[in-house]
Each structure stands twice: as C-alpha cells, then as structure tokens.
Tab-separated table of C-alpha atoms in Angstrom:
chain	number	residue	atom	x	y	z
A	374	MET	CA	103.534	117.596	73.293
A	375	SER	CA	104.022	120.330	75.804
A	376	LYS	CA	103.700	120.053	79.461
A	377	GLN	CA	100.509	122.635	79.066
A	378	ASN	CA	98.679	119.914	76.965
A	379	GLU	CA	99.632	117.042	79.153
A	380	GLY	CA	97.758	118.728	82.188
A	381	PHE	CA	94.434	117.838	83.651
A	382	SER	CA	91.563	119.619	82.368
A	383	SER	CA	90.191	120.365	86.084
A	384	ILE	CA	90.932	119.527	89.596
A	385	LEU	CA	88.318	117.266	89.415
A	386	GLY	CA	90.258	115.296	86.940
A	387	PHE	CA	93.231	115.188	89.235
A	388	ILE	CA	91.300	114.117	92.216
A	389	MET	CA	89.487	111.179	90.198
A	390	VAL	CA	92.912	109.990	88.846
A	391	ALA	CA	94.459	109.989	92.284
A	392	ILE	CA	91.621	108.147	93.801
A	393	GLY	CA	91.909	105.778	90.964
A	394	LEU	CA	95.564	105.373	91.517
A	395	ALA	CA	95.284	104.679	95.276
A	396	LEU	CA	92.047	102.636	95.302
A	397	GLY	CA	93.879	99.452	94.138
A	398	ILE	CA	93.319	95.812	95.239
A	399	GLY	CA	94.682	96.414	98.624
A	400	THR	CA	91.656	98.268	99.832
A	401	LEU	CA	89.093	95.588	98.326
A	402	TRP	CA	90.687	92.365	99.318
A	403	ARG	CA	92.820	93.195	102.441
A	404	PHE	CA	91.402	96.017	104.433
A	405	PRO	CA	87.903	94.244	105.684
A	406	TYR	CA	89.671	91.299	106.906
A	407	VAL	CA	92.607	93.341	108.883
A	408	VAL	CA	89.959	95.470	110.286
A	409	GLY	CA	88.052	92.357	111.804
A	410	GLU	CA	91.189	90.612	112.874
A	411	ASN	CA	92.583	93.600	114.808
A	412	GLY	CA	89.965	95.038	116.787
A	413	GLY	CA	87.246	96.373	114.671
A	414	ALA	CA	85.984	99.731	115.470
A	415	ILE	CA	89.504	100.238	117.167
A	416	PHE	CA	91.463	99.667	114.179
A	417	ILE	CA	89.262	101.750	112.034
A	418	PHE	CA	89.821	104.675	114.609
A	419	LEU	CA	93.643	104.254	114.357
A	420	TYR	CA	93.323	103.916	110.580
A	421	ILE	CA	91.533	107.057	110.275
A	422	LEU	CA	94.021	108.954	112.692
A	423	ILE	CA	96.966	107.698	110.885
A	424	ILE	CA	95.316	108.824	107.531
A	425	LEU	CA	94.784	112.294	109.252
A	426	VAL	CA	98.099	112.909	110.876
A	427	ILE	CA	100.485	111.381	108.520
A	428	GLY	CA	98.790	110.132	105.317
A	429	ILE	CA	97.347	113.409	104.399
A	430	PRO	CA	100.432	115.691	105.065
A	431	LEU	CA	102.645	112.956	103.276
A	432	MET	CA	100.475	113.118	100.219
A	433	THR	CA	100.415	116.654	100.476
A	434	CYS	CA	104.187	117.012	100.272
A	435	GLU	CA	104.492	114.404	97.486
A	436	VAL	CA	102.031	116.109	95.000
A	437	THR	CA	103.365	119.582	96.114
A	438	ILE	CA	106.897	118.548	94.689
A	439	GLY	CA	105.479	117.798	91.306
A	440	TYR	CA	103.112	120.670	91.514
A	441	ALA	CA	105.691	123.537	92.507
A	442	THR	CA	107.929	122.652	89.731
A	443	GLY	CA	105.599	121.257	86.792
A	444	ASN	CA	108.268	118.397	86.725
A	445	ALA	CA	108.057	114.688	87.299
A	446	ALA	CA	109.982	113.146	90.188
A	447	ILE	CA	113.483	113.286	88.941
A	448	ASP	CA	113.710	116.796	87.368
A	449	ALA	CA	111.330	118.072	90.160
A	450	TYR	CA	113.793	117.176	92.703
A	451	LYS	CA	116.442	118.553	90.590
A	452	THR	CA	114.655	121.842	90.215
A	453	LEU	CA	114.153	122.285	94.115
A	454	LYS	CA	117.374	121.290	95.064
A	455	PRO	CA	119.978	121.629	92.135
A	456	ASN	CA	123.567	120.271	92.475
A	457	THR	CA	122.713	117.864	95.207
A	458	LYS	CA	122.024	114.062	95.229
A	459	TRP	CA	118.213	114.373	96.147
A	460	TYR	CA	117.265	113.595	92.712
A	461	LEU	CA	118.339	109.913	92.991
A	462	ALA	CA	115.007	109.575	94.812
A	463	GLY	CA	113.203	110.331	91.684
A	464	TYR	CA	114.806	106.897	90.177
A	465	LEU	CA	113.756	105.145	93.540
A	466	HIS	CA	110.199	106.341	93.031
A	467	THR	CA	110.318	105.069	89.308
A	468	LEU	CA	111.580	101.790	90.210
A	469	ALA	CA	108.630	101.126	92.707
A	470	ALA	CA	106.291	102.162	90.027
A	471	LEU	CA	107.867	99.618	87.528
A	472	ILE	CA	107.791	97.022	89.897
A	473	ILE	CA	104.512	97.527	91.368
A	474	VAL	CA	102.656	97.301	87.898
A	475	GLY	CA	104.934	94.354	86.832
A	476	TYR	CA	105.003	92.107	89.813
A	477	THR	CA	101.049	92.634	90.382
A	478	SER	CA	100.398	91.502	86.681
A	479	VAL	CA	99.287	88.072	87.673
A	480	ILE	CA	96.440	89.245	89.934
A	481	TYR	CA	95.009	91.369	86.838
A	482	ALA	CA	94.831	88.019	84.835
A	483	TRP	CA	93.013	86.274	87.853
A	484	ILE	CA	90.340	89.072	87.797
A	485	ILE	CA	89.900	88.727	84.196
A	486	LYS	CA	89.561	85.284	84.212
A	487	TYR	CA	87.077	85.450	86.989
A	488	ILE	CA	84.821	88.171	85.143
A	489	ALA	CA	84.683	85.633	82.421
A	490	GLY	CA	84.018	82.802	84.689
A	491	ALA	CA	81.218	84.653	86.562
A	492	PHE	CA	79.622	85.568	83.283
A	493	MET	CA	79.661	82.223	81.961
A	494	GLY	CA	78.466	80.645	85.054
A	495	ASP	CA	81.605	78.410	85.743
A	496	PHE	CA	81.152	78.627	89.402
A	497	VAL	CA	77.478	77.529	89.766
A	498	GLY	CA	77.145	74.392	91.754
A	499	LEU	CA	80.664	74.325	92.614
A	500	ASP	CA	81.951	73.236	96.127
A	501	SER	CA	85.112	74.742	98.029
A	502	GLN	CA	87.204	71.922	96.696
A	503	SER	CA	85.939	72.458	93.083
A	504	ILE	CA	86.700	76.231	93.188
A	505	GLN	CA	90.199	75.592	94.486
A	506	THR	CA	90.678	73.316	91.615
A	507	TYR	CA	89.325	75.725	89.272
A	508	PHE	CA	91.739	78.599	90.793
A	509	ASP	CA	94.835	76.235	90.674
A	510	ALA	CA	94.279	74.842	87.147
A	511	PHE	CA	94.213	78.387	85.777
A	512	ASN	CA	97.223	79.582	87.743
A	513	ALA	CA	99.042	76.476	86.711
A	514	ASN	CA	98.720	77.200	82.832
A	515	LYS	CA	101.255	80.098	83.099
A	516	THR	CA	100.993	80.947	79.178
A	517	THR	CA	97.303	81.369	79.700
A	518	VAL	CA	97.904	83.557	82.717
A	519	PHE	CA	100.495	85.737	80.690
A	520	ILE	CA	97.841	86.023	77.875
A	521	PHE	CA	95.201	87.276	80.054
A	522	PHE	CA	97.927	89.830	81.537
A	523	LEU	CA	98.442	90.820	77.945
A	524	ILE	CA	94.823	91.533	77.656
A	525	ASN	CA	94.843	93.811	80.625
A	526	PHE	CA	98.095	95.423	79.689
A	527	ALA	CA	96.650	96.189	76.075
A	528	LEU	CA	93.800	97.977	77.583
A	529	ASN	CA	96.100	100.004	79.904
A	530	ASN	CA	98.197	101.044	76.787
A	531	ALA	CA	95.019	102.048	74.767
A	532	VAL	CA	94.106	104.446	77.782
A	533	ILE	CA	97.701	105.938	77.849
A	534	ILE	CA	98.027	106.398	74.204
A	535	LEU	CA	95.040	109.035	74.321
A	536	GLY	CA	97.019	111.098	76.614
A	537	VAL	CA	96.146	112.490	79.907
A	538	GLN	CA	92.634	114.603	79.423
A	539	LYS	CA	91.407	112.089	76.968
A	540	GLY	CA	92.769	108.888	78.178
A	541	ILE	CA	93.308	108.443	82.077
A	542	GLU	CA	91.253	111.650	83.197
A	543	ARG	CA	88.131	110.644	81.141
A	544	VAL	CA	88.281	106.903	82.097
A	545	SER	CA	88.697	107.660	85.742
A	546	LYS	CA	85.886	110.257	85.753
A	547	ILE	CA	83.558	107.287	84.335
A	548	LEU	CA	84.845	104.257	86.291
A	549	ILE	CA	85.335	105.500	89.673
A	550	PRO	CA	81.756	106.554	90.101
A	551	VAL	CA	80.677	103.294	88.279
A	552	LEU	CA	82.687	101.431	90.826
A	553	PHE	CA	80.994	103.109	93.773
A	554	VAL	CA	77.610	102.403	92.404
A	555	ILE	CA	78.532	98.789	91.847
A	556	MET	CA	79.830	98.560	95.521
A	557	ILE	CA	76.212	100.244	96.692
A	558	ILE	CA	74.289	97.866	94.760
A	559	ILE	CA	76.059	94.814	96.407
A	560	ILE	CA	75.819	96.048	99.961
A	561	PHE	CA	72.163	96.602	99.257
A	562	PHE	CA	71.646	93.019	98.501
A	563	GLY	CA	74.201	91.688	100.943
A	564	LEU	CA	72.840	93.462	104.168
A	565	ARG	CA	69.182	91.884	103.228
A	566	LEU	CA	70.659	88.274	103.853
A	567	PRO	CA	69.836	86.623	107.140
A	568	GLY	CA	72.988	86.755	109.354
A	569	ALA	CA	74.413	89.549	107.570
A	570	LYS	CA	74.657	91.350	110.842
A	571	GLU	CA	77.391	89.066	111.799
A	572	GLY	CA	79.764	90.664	109.091
A	573	ILE	CA	79.066	94.044	110.273
A	574	THR	CA	79.918	92.903	113.865
A	575	PHE	CA	83.048	91.423	112.702
A	576	LEU	CA	84.050	94.717	111.066
A	577	PHE	CA	82.895	97.365	113.559
A	578	LYS	CA	82.473	95.724	117.151
A	579	PRO	CA	85.560	96.846	119.436
A	580	ASP	CA	87.543	94.097	120.612
A	581	PHE	CA	90.499	95.001	122.801
A	582	SER	CA	91.611	91.292	122.973
A	583	LYS	CA	92.467	91.368	119.227
A	584	PHE	CA	94.264	94.576	119.291
A	585	SER	CA	98.096	94.609	119.902
A	586	PHE	CA	101.179	96.522	119.180
A	587	ASN	CA	101.444	94.249	116.096
A	588	SER	CA	97.970	95.595	114.910
A	589	VAL	CA	99.257	99.046	114.945
A	590	ILE	CA	102.298	98.176	112.766
A	591	THR	CA	99.622	96.402	110.648
A	592	CYS	CA	97.428	99.489	110.336
A	593	LEU	CA	100.307	101.873	109.613
A	594	GLY	CA	101.544	99.223	106.799
A	595	GLN	CA	97.773	99.286	105.385
A	596	ALA	CA	97.474	103.103	105.339
A	597	PHE	CA	100.846	103.681	103.579
A	598	PHE	CA	100.147	101.065	100.947
A	599	ALA	CA	96.807	102.023	100.333
A	600	LEU	CA	97.513	105.552	99.696
A	601	GLY	CA	100.166	104.555	97.198
A	602	LEU	CA	102.668	107.040	98.612
A	603	ALA	CA	106.070	107.110	96.911
A	604	MET	CA	104.750	105.113	94.120
A	605	LEU	CA	105.643	108.068	91.680
A	606	GLY	CA	102.097	108.604	90.709
A	607	SER	CA	100.960	111.444	93.328
A	608	MET	CA	104.315	113.385	92.213
A	609	VAL	CA	103.687	113.259	88.681
A	610	PHE	CA	100.089	114.042	88.640
A	611	GLY	CA	101.109	117.084	90.854
A	612	SER	CA	102.962	118.319	87.890
A	613	TYR	CA	99.927	117.861	85.786
A	614	ILE	CA	97.844	120.397	87.712
A	615	LYS	CA	97.214	123.639	85.878
A	616	GLU	CA	95.441	125.656	88.522
A	617	LYS	CA	98.223	127.868	90.100
A	618	ASP	CA	96.362	128.542	93.392
A	619	GLU	CA	95.271	125.280	94.121
A	620	ASN	CA	95.289	124.222	97.898
A	621	ILE	CA	97.045	120.917	97.712
A	622	PHE	CA	96.310	119.819	101.262
A	623	LYS	CA	92.691	120.257	100.600
A	624	ASP	CA	92.768	118.096	97.524
A	625	SER	CA	95.047	115.496	99.251
A	626	SER	CA	92.369	115.532	101.976
A	627	VAL	CA	89.560	114.734	99.618
A	628	ILE	CA	91.621	111.883	98.139
A	629	CYS	CA	92.745	110.321	101.568
A	630	LEU	CA	89.239	110.382	102.889
A	631	ALA	CA	87.746	108.838	99.633
A	632	LEU	CA	90.098	105.858	100.249
A	633	VAL	CA	88.995	105.395	103.930
A	634	PHE	CA	85.259	105.739	102.706
A	635	ALA	CA	86.184	103.120	100.182
A	636	GLY	CA	87.893	100.686	102.623
A	637	ILE	CA	84.819	100.855	104.902
A	638	LEU	CA	82.313	100.144	101.815
A	639	SER	CA	84.419	97.407	100.698
A	640	GLY	CA	83.824	95.870	104.251
A	641	PHE	CA	80.064	96.273	104.027
A	642	MET	CA	80.172	94.930	100.586
A	643	ILE	CA	82.173	91.776	101.215
A	644	LEU	CA	81.817	90.592	104.788
A	645	PRO	CA	77.934	90.432	105.181
A	646	ILE	CA	77.660	88.062	102.172
A	647	VAL	CA	80.609	85.799	103.737
A	648	PHE	CA	78.815	85.742	107.135
A	649	ALA	CA	75.384	85.247	105.766
A	650	THR	CA	76.726	82.088	103.911
A	651	GLY	CA	78.509	80.660	107.102
A	652	LEU	CA	81.900	80.942	105.566
A	653	THR	CA	84.940	81.969	107.192
A	654	PRO	CA	86.377	85.518	106.233
A	655	GLY	CA	89.920	85.681	105.000
A	656	GLU	CA	92.146	88.005	102.854
A	657	GLY	CA	93.849	88.296	99.559
A	658	VAL	CA	93.384	85.406	97.166
A	659	GLY	CA	91.661	83.339	99.597
A	660	LEU	CA	88.742	85.689	100.169
A	661	THR	CA	88.466	86.997	96.399
A	662	PHE	CA	88.929	83.896	94.511
A	663	LEU	CA	87.932	80.903	96.648
A	664	THR	CA	85.475	82.207	99.349
A	665	LEU	CA	83.360	84.604	97.458
A	666	PRO	CA	82.475	82.360	94.546
A	667	LEU	CA	81.267	79.925	97.026
A	668	ALA	CA	79.398	82.647	98.932
A	669	PHE	CA	77.775	83.790	95.377
A	670	ASN	CA	76.566	80.515	94.626
A	671	VAL	CA	74.247	80.327	97.681
A	672	VAL	CA	72.880	83.863	97.818
A	673	PRO	CA	69.750	85.297	95.688
A	674	PHE	CA	70.932	86.731	92.501
A	675	GLY	CA	74.352	85.316	93.084
A	676	ARG	CA	75.590	85.034	89.707
A	677	VAL	CA	74.470	88.726	88.882
A	678	LEU	CA	76.113	89.833	92.048
A	679	SER	CA	79.538	87.791	91.178
A	680	ILE	CA	79.816	89.397	87.817
A	681	LEU	CA	79.282	92.866	89.375
A	682	PHE	CA	81.811	92.109	91.978
A	683	TYR	CA	84.560	90.948	89.686
A	684	PHE	CA	83.994	93.807	87.520
A	685	GLY	CA	84.146	96.157	90.220
A	686	PHE	CA	87.236	94.683	91.443
A	687	TYR	CA	88.774	94.886	87.998
A	688	ILE	CA	87.809	98.658	87.838
A	689	ALA	CA	89.584	99.268	91.219
A	690	ALA	CA	92.844	97.279	89.751
A	691	PHE	CA	92.708	98.961	86.318
A	692	THR	CA	92.425	102.324	87.528
A	693	SER	CA	95.362	101.810	89.828
A	694	SER	CA	97.653	100.132	87.046
A	695	VAL	CA	96.788	102.464	84.491
A	696	GLY	CA	97.461	105.380	86.903
A	697	VAL	CA	100.735	104.159	87.756
A	698	LEU	CA	101.685	103.200	83.855
A	699	GLU	CA	100.756	106.998	83.135
A	700	ALA	CA	103.138	108.116	85.751
A	701	ILE	CA	105.872	106.123	84.446
A	702	VAL	CA	105.058	107.379	80.880
A	703	GLY	CA	105.110	110.867	82.041
A	704	GLN	CA	108.526	110.283	83.925
A	705	PHE	CA	109.944	108.735	80.734
A	706	MET	CA	109.022	111.339	78.424
A	707	GLU	CA	110.237	114.282	80.549
A	708	ARG	CA	113.735	112.490	81.385
A	709	PHE	CA	114.509	110.974	78.087
A	710	LYS	CA	112.646	113.694	75.954
A	711	LEU	CA	110.469	111.052	74.226
A	712	GLU	CA	107.101	111.398	72.536
A	713	ARG	CA	104.368	109.813	74.540
A	714	ILE	CA	104.251	106.487	72.270
A	715	LYS	CA	107.903	105.904	72.241
A	716	ALA	CA	107.912	106.498	76.305
A	717	LEU	CA	105.118	104.136	76.362
A	718	MET	CA	107.014	101.409	74.489
A	719	LEU	CA	109.815	101.672	76.756
A	720	ALA	CA	107.926	101.397	79.877
A	721	SER	CA	105.962	98.530	78.375
A	722	ALA	CA	108.962	96.500	77.597
A	723	ILE	CA	110.200	96.832	81.108
A	724	ILE	CA	107.053	96.033	82.571
A	725	VAL	CA	106.135	93.087	80.573
A	726	ALA	CA	109.744	91.690	81.305
A	727	ILE	CA	109.066	92.091	85.175
A	728	ALA	CA	105.565	90.542	84.578
A	729	ALA	CA	106.946	87.553	82.740
A	730	VAL	CA	109.355	86.917	85.584
A	731	SER	CA	106.478	87.175	88.046
A	732	ILE	CA	104.189	85.088	86.371
A	733	PHE	CA	106.473	81.971	85.046
A	734	TYR	CA	108.684	81.824	88.366
A	735	ASP	CA	106.444	81.680	91.366
A	736	PRO	CA	109.245	82.898	94.007
A	737	ALA	CA	109.612	86.362	92.031
A	738	PHE	CA	106.272	87.313	93.285
A	739	ALA	CA	106.863	86.910	96.977
A	740	PHE	CA	110.491	88.282	96.487
A	741	LEU	CA	109.237	91.432	94.604
A	742	ASP	CA	106.327	91.991	96.988
A	743	ASN	CA	108.725	91.990	99.927
A	744	ILE	CA	111.112	94.381	98.373
A	745	GLU	CA	108.538	96.714	97.320
A	746	SER	CA	106.285	96.925	100.275
A	747	ASN	CA	109.110	96.641	102.964
A	748	TYR	CA	111.910	98.529	101.509
A	749	ILE	CA	111.505	100.715	98.600
A	750	LEU	CA	108.204	102.189	99.387
A	751	VAL	CA	109.154	102.774	102.977
A	752	ILE	CA	112.409	104.097	102.126
A	753	GLY	CA	110.790	106.406	99.446
A	754	CYS	CA	108.207	107.805	101.943
A	755	LEU	CA	111.160	108.594	104.405
A	756	ILE	CA	113.026	110.518	101.494
A	757	ILE	CA	109.856	112.406	100.743
A	758	ALA	CA	109.384	113.299	104.469
A	759	LEU	CA	113.137	114.457	104.842
A	760	PHE	CA	113.403	116.124	101.696
A	761	SER	CA	110.251	118.318	102.390
A	762	ALA	CA	111.186	119.219	105.781
A	763	ARG	CA	114.921	119.237	105.740
A	764	ALA	CA	116.255	120.079	102.276
A	765	TRP	CA	113.323	122.076	100.685
A	766	LYS	CA	112.138	123.280	103.931
A	767	MET	CA	108.603	123.251	105.193
A	768	GLU	CA	107.971	127.023	104.744
A	769	ASN	CA	108.701	126.856	101.035
A	770	LEU	CA	106.435	123.710	100.885
A	771	LEU	CA	103.563	125.404	102.509
A	772	GLU	CA	103.737	128.294	100.341
A	773	ALA	CA	104.002	126.328	97.195
A	774	ALA	CA	101.051	124.247	98.406
A	775	ASN	CA	99.072	127.337	98.850
A	776	ILE	CA	98.008	126.270	102.640
A	777	LYS	CA	97.151	129.574	104.423
A	778	SER	CA	95.506	128.009	107.434
A	779	PRO	CA	97.704	128.470	110.683
A	780	PHE	CA	96.472	125.207	112.043
A	781	VAL	CA	96.930	123.123	108.921
A	782	ARG	CA	100.469	124.858	108.460
A	783	ALA	CA	101.438	123.769	112.229
A	784	TRP	CA	99.751	120.245	111.690
A	785	MET	CA	101.892	119.923	108.550
A	786	ASN	CA	104.988	120.964	110.375
A	787	VAL	CA	104.591	118.528	113.275
A	788	SER	CA	103.611	115.714	111.163
A	789	ILE	CA	106.285	116.002	108.193
A	790	LYS	CA	109.224	117.087	110.647
A	791	TYR	CA	108.768	114.730	113.652
A	792	VAL	CA	105.984	112.338	113.504
A	793	SER	CA	106.001	110.954	110.102
A	794	PRO	CA	109.933	110.113	110.021
A	795	ILE	CA	109.589	108.521	113.322
A	796	VAL	CA	106.614	106.459	112.162
A	797	ILE	CA	108.294	105.280	109.143
A	798	VAL	CA	111.415	104.315	110.805
A	799	ILE	CA	109.183	102.133	113.252
A	800	ILE	CA	107.446	100.455	110.095
A	801	PHE	CA	110.885	99.435	108.763
A	802	LEU	CA	112.376	98.326	111.806
A	803	SER	CA	109.232	96.198	112.890
A	804	GLN	CA	110.047	93.786	109.977
A	805	PHE	CA	113.259	92.618	111.749
A	806	ILE	CA	111.388	92.201	115.088
A	807	LYS	CA	109.965	88.781	115.663
C-alpha cells in the first residue's frame, strides 16, 4: 500500500486523530485533581502558558519532521540528516509507543469491566468498602484482567486493519464528538446538584498557599504527558498529511488548545459530582474506580450517568491507544517493508508480551511507568528540540511547516532553541531532587 493511500482524507481527519491520540486517561483522571491540589486557577493559567510557550512549538516540530519527509520517525530523521546517528531517536520514539500501549493495558481492562458493571447495576447500593472489594477482586484475577485487555486490543486491531482513512480517521471523527457530548451531558446534571459549586471552587479558586515550585514541575509534567509528545504518533501522523501547503503550527495549536479545553471540561464533569456527594476528590485509580462509583450511587440518574461516564472514559482511552498502535504499525510498515496486516501482527506480538508482564507481575507497571514518564519521553522531547534547532535548523523547519508569520517564527525560535531544552532538563533533573 502506497504512502499516498495511507494518508488522511483531510486535515480535519488529522486533527481528530491527533486529538484522540493525546486525549488519554491522564486528562480525565488526573488533571482535575492536580489543578485543585496545586492552586486552582493559578495552576490552570500556568498550564495554558506552558502549552502556548512550549507545547505547541514542540508538537509543531514533531509533526513537521514527519510532514516534511513523508516518512515515519526513523526514516524521517535519516532523510533530514543522512549519515548521522540522529535516526536512533526514531527507535526511542518507537520504544516509547510500544511501552505505553503495553503497560497501560490493565487500565483498559478496568474500564471495560466498569462499563459492564455500571450497565448491570453492580455498584447500586454498595458502600465504599464494598466497591474497594469489587475492584480488588477483579484486579486479583489476573487471567480475567488479561482477557479483558485482549477484548480491548482486538477492537484496536479491528480499527487498524481497516487502514488510515476507513479505520482510525473514521473512528476518531465519530468518537471524539461523542465523547464531548457525553461530557456536556454529565456536566449539565452535575452542576444542578446541591453543593456542586464546591467542586468548581476547588478547581478554579486561586490559592497561592497550595502553589509551590513542585507545582510548577507537576504542571510541566502534566502538559508534556497530556500532549503525547515523543510517543511516535505525531511524527507518523504528520507523514500522513497530504496537503502540501498546510500550516502545521496552526494545526498543532488547534490540537493543543482542544486538550486544554478537554482537561477543564473533565474538571467540570467530575468534581461537582464528587463534592456534591460529600466525598473527597483524588486522582487516578482512587478517583475513577473507587470514589466515582460511590458518588453515582447517590445522585439522581446515577446509574445512567455512570454508564455514560465509563463509556466516555473508554472512548478517551481507546482513541489514544488505537492512535499509538497505528503509529507503531505505520513505522513497522515503512522500516521493515511489511504489509499492514503483517506489521500489525508484529506490533501486536510485542505489545501483548509487554501487557502480560504488566498484568501478571504487579511491580512491572510501576517500573515501566517510571521509565516511560521520567526517562524515555523526557529524553525523546529533548532530542526533538535539539534536532529541530541544532541539526535540521529552525529556518528549514519553519519553511517546511509553512509558517509565514514573523511573530510565530520568532516564538518558535525562542521556544525550541532556548526555552524548551531548559525546561525539559529541569523536568528531568527534578526527579532526583527530594
């Protein structure tokens, strides 16, 4: 199958797929809590500033590397800087993609289980201890968890087999709008609850007593991880863009700002319900699988809202995982000269192996999460910045990205040459400072 046939049908397709790639579980189950715990409106302002100053320029660079060459990561680096070792960065991005899909496999299993549980009414009448027991019992049955992961992965494969336009592009164009509709519905009902305003206050009230240098590091990490930088996807999807005069900075801005909007919406969706029911907000597993089932038990239309929430949560997770899987398959097709199905089989074998380790050996999840978040992705982002500014040169990148505005060109130059590398190094070193 030719690269031309593998391209997106329109720039809207690219934007929807890229939003789906970035709009993963981190935005829904972590963003609202870390905002409230780190100064509310102050944190949101800093988050938006980081997205503007660093996030958009870095995403522009990553997408443009693929867009300018029409190649996936490894061959893209080789095309732009032949006879150098920069292409090794492509292998690092590919490794990041394989690990992220593999080790987060258990989370997809949890979500599918909770969709079924919400639909069947499993949580109705349960107290906090009973919900904890419910979650622990399912998670302890590793074989069942692995089967649920395989169900999710089979759905991922079904989309990838269809190709770019009929598969991931079509699915993203349907599911991303559905997700936002679900969020709006839950927000509408949540804000009508007595005490819901406390959740909004938690999210938006400026509180300098909660804001510290550690809050800045948390904000930087949240922004980098939420955007999915250096996870291969943006670079591969850039190579799928057919339009030759596309302004990549404009497209990256739309994607990044959509992620900011989604993060704030997730806060409106979750926190009013949590506070209205007198529960304590948390993040991650505790918020999504322990606190919210309890909250849905005591609010009007709670069973319906719980079904909608977990289905929406799955959409966010699914569009992200299928996006990364498509990027891996695209990379394998190009690098190993494989047909789509054979590339998918190779990618699936590796991912299932990583998933099996992550599911059946509990310490593997924390280990892979640490390696991925604190090392591979951070180093990958630094490489993208250094390659763009020092190896390929910013002037070449700006021309390839079709950026004409003098202001934006200056913005990109300052961000990629100076601000981004410094910030990335700070993020990396912060983990060693206690």
